[in-house]
């Protein structure tokens, strides 16, 4: 066993670092580091920079614009970009839909949609959840009825992240309700401009509107927008969810966030004592770092096994659970570090270019909002309870 | 031993609860928290008329309560309705006014005519990165204050400000010479701000000692503990109700044993927190005060976070929405942990007291 990077991996890391140094705009990395709100343009700007370099879709096959990197290279890329405070990749088109199209779509669909994902023509959103179908996703009711060369879609999706920006939505729809509920689901691509679609924002507890309800009333969708076979959508959906899960674990993001937290602990005093010297705070911080170090290696073991053809079902659930717990705990510690200054809510201070008098230490502005917003990490992508169910069924043999 | 709250307090609690249910319903709260002041002045006056503020003080200073359990009763109702307003500030500043025999000022506060706030904790100095506090200079009747206080509750609406400096307390008129306020909204919907004083004339609250200030802090912690437990009760009840009605996989999610055990643990923890809040109130005027105060604030922080996080998690996505009252209870719960020191600070304090004993 050997955990050291090879010479090639070290060279690769240097190449990534050099690229980030040259191409990642300070305007964007400052915003990410300071926890300011990213606009649609910000995200598109970073996508375009990566796309120009050919690094926007490392996990795609080379023929469609991927990189052919090893799992280790992908890991290095993810952690280096996160440590440099690059914006996170918007996952819906790149990391969710694309793998499904590549594995199950038609060649026509791949030729049409994949380049548009890369060049930013289409912004995608994910239409899985419904008011009555969350954890029990397979009970979804939004229906698609075939009429000639169209499906007529009726129903409602909810929690649609960044749906307000989306040009397209990939949806799970019910095409058959006669048999087992998993066997009547299809995977449909829907143009958000089609008549009969209405998007309504949902305000979350931090005051922001990043999720939406999407209503469908007699929406006409051409049959060629069906991915794969009718009534086989559940298979594709589950395939997508494994991708989503590992993505949410966000190890790179946690590495960057812990660095920042340590810096804050070394420079912030509470009752006259540096947080880093406060035994209770230091203990929390140390535990967190130990957990993350352990998880980095767990993650590499999973990636290694997956690269050799394994199907790490239970392991990807483990990564999702612990990865999100770590991200949430980092948020909780930031809040602790902020002390009483976790209370002020100066919404404007989360916008770019805000130059009002800072309230409290310069980093505290978004701390509470992020802590509350991060509650979502253990809820979406299959809640952490559902992940435990998966682990139980997959490996415990009880 | 007697764990009954007492008839008078029960009446106060019922009155307050009926009043708030009628005059501070959810629609009203959503409107109030969007305002700059973060609370409703008319409602405040009506609460004062009902005697809610008087219950926080003893008879000899113009109130009709003032014990730990009186304070607890009022703040339990504040928590149940997650009412916004300078309740805590009134309690703490009012006690120092009382200790100094400032009965006129206190009377105007208890009657609701004047809003008082309590500027106690230092501010953060952006230049040095250190905490910076207010210092006092002068003697006799003649004092001025200079410096900054941080996160002062409802400072924007205050008429009177009780400021602590150098283990003394002072009374400052809001809007007076050398007083600058930058106010802001708070995460839980209330309001606060930074108070800047420069050569500000202030009235010494004669006779107030460091011990009086410590007692005011202890009173504040009794208040927060009872408020917190009331919020925990709400978080638990609302979550259990949701578990009985929300169905996934064809059955109410409350039937999943994994969730049942989580709620059982939470119920246990909340009872522990309730006991901590009772201890804090019972020992509030006894020599063991500080130990039970630290214990209560530690427990409140620890169980409060658990309650808020579990309540949201078990609700799933809906628990994260502005529209659901639960998310506002969760925010208030977590924010209480940031008032008068968090669980770590009070655990350290407890350790120090234990080591000194
Ligand atoms: C901020 C945010 C963004 C989202 N973005 C999207 C998006 O872009 N697209 C999309 O399709 N969806 C999205 N979702 C939806 C998300 O996937 C669902 O919220 C999630 O699947 C949980 O469903 P639910 O909210 O209905 O909770 P429920 O399924 O009702 O669950 C409630 C609680 O019960 C628990 N539970 C359920 N079943 C079991 C069981 N068998 N055993 C034990 N516990 C159980 C859950 O873990 C949870 O704690 C998003 C959600 C959030 C909060």
Tab-separated table of C-alpha atoms and ligand atoms in Angstrom, chain A residues 92 126-129 134-135 158-161 204 210-211 376 379-381 383 385 389, chain B residues 246 248-249 253 256 258-259 313-317 320, ligand 1:
chain	number	residue	atom	x	y	z
A	92	UNK	CA	-27.553	19.340	-13.152
A	126	UNK	CA	-33.648	18.347	-11.936
A	127	UNK	CA	-37.343	17.458	-11.789
A	128	UNK	CA	-37.467	14.413	-9.539
A	129	UNK	CA	-39.165	15.336	-6.242
A	134	UNK	CA	-39.614	12.769	-1.590
A	135	UNK	CA	-37.819	9.838	-0.014
A	158	UNK	CA	-40.950	20.707	-6.282
A	159	UNK	CA	-37.652	21.715	-4.642
A	160	UNK	CA	-36.300	22.329	-8.134
A	161	UNK	CA	-32.926	23.926	-7.461
A	204	UNK	CA	-36.119	29.113	2.251
A	210	UNK	CA	-32.857	28.869	-4.641
A	211	UNK	CA	-35.609	26.281	-5.050
A	376	UNK	CA	-30.253	20.701	3.058
A	379	UNK	CA	-31.968	16.065	3.284
A	380	UNK	CA	-31.404	16.041	-0.473
A	381	UNK	CA	-29.718	13.538	-2.769
A	383	UNK	CA	-31.716	11.896	2.959
A	385	UNK	CA	-31.749	8.309	6.868
A	389	UNK	CA	-31.388	2.209	4.825
B	246	UNK	CA	-46.619	12.906	6.515
B	248	UNK	CA	-43.905	8.119	2.569
B	249	UNK	CA	-43.770	4.514	1.394
B	253	UNK	CA	-43.028	8.548	8.658
B	256	UNK	CA	-40.193	4.346	11.052
B	258	UNK	CA	-35.192	4.976	13.058
B	259	UNK	CA	-37.115	8.233	13.471
B	313	UNK	CA	-34.157	17.060	9.346
B	314	UNK	CA	-37.224	15.019	10.183
B	315	UNK	CA	-39.437	17.453	8.312
B	316	UNK	CA	-37.310	17.017	5.195
B	317	UNK	CA	-37.405	19.793	2.578
B	320	UNK	CA	-36.312	24.438	5.425
C	1	LIG	C1	-32.544	22.839	-0.724
C	1	LIG	C2	-33.073	21.643	-1.437
C	1	LIG	C3	-32.823	21.485	-2.783
C	1	LIG	C4	-33.362	20.404	-3.484
C	1	LIG	N1	-33.156	20.329	-4.845
C	1	LIG	C5	-33.821	19.371	-5.563
C	1	LIG	C6	-33.788	19.362	-6.999
C	1	LIG	O1	-33.126	20.194	-7.627
C	1	LIG	N2	-34.512	18.444	-7.653
C	1	LIG	C7	-35.250	17.497	-7.007
C	1	LIG	O2	-35.867	16.675	-7.661
C	1	LIG	N3	-35.300	17.471	-5.651
C	1	LIG	C8	-34.615	18.382	-4.916
C	1	LIG	N4	-34.695	18.386	-3.535
C	1	LIG	C9	-35.621	17.454	-2.878
C	1	LIG	C10	-34.965	16.398	-2.028
C	1	LIG	O3	-34.424	15.409	-2.812
C	1	LIG	C11	-36.040	15.877	-1.049
C	1	LIG	O4	-36.248	16.900	-0.112
C	1	LIG	C12	-35.623	14.614	-0.359
C	1	LIG	O5	-35.693	13.549	-1.229
C	1	LIG	C13	-36.483	14.303	0.869
C	1	LIG	O6	-37.830	14.313	0.549
C	1	LIG	P1	-38.868	15.152	1.396
C	1	LIG	O7	-38.354	16.501	1.557
C	1	LIG	O8	-40.199	14.964	0.788
C	1	LIG	O9	-38.856	14.463	2.849
C	1	LIG	P2	-39.607	13.130	3.251
C	1	LIG	O10	-39.319	12.069	2.272
C	1	LIG	O11	-41.002	13.421	3.581
C	1	LIG	O12	-38.818	12.745	4.578
C	1	LIG	C14	-39.107	13.320	5.842
C	1	LIG	C15	-38.195	12.668	6.868
C	1	LIG	O13	-38.494	11.284	6.943
C	1	LIG	C16	-37.313	10.526	6.769
C	1	LIG	N5	-37.617	9.252	6.144
C	1	LIG	C17	-38.290	9.041	4.989
C	1	LIG	N6	-38.371	7.736	4.736
C	1	LIG	C18	-37.720	7.095	5.731
C	1	LIG	C19	-37.452	5.729	6.038
C	1	LIG	N7	-37.868	4.753	5.240
C	1	LIG	N8	-36.761	5.454	7.151
C	1	LIG	C20	-36.326	6.444	7.976
C	1	LIG	N9	-36.551	7.747	7.739
C	1	LIG	C21	-37.243	8.064	6.632
C	1	LIG	C22	-36.442	11.404	5.912
C	1	LIG	O14	-35.097	11.040	6.027
C	1	LIG	C23	-36.731	12.766	6.480
C	1	LIG	O15	-35.960	12.959	7.628
C	1	LIG	C24	-34.133	19.432	-2.810
C	1	LIG	C25	-34.362	19.581	-1.449
C	1	LIG	C26	-33.841	20.666	-0.746
C	1	LIG	C27	-34.116	20.779	0.710
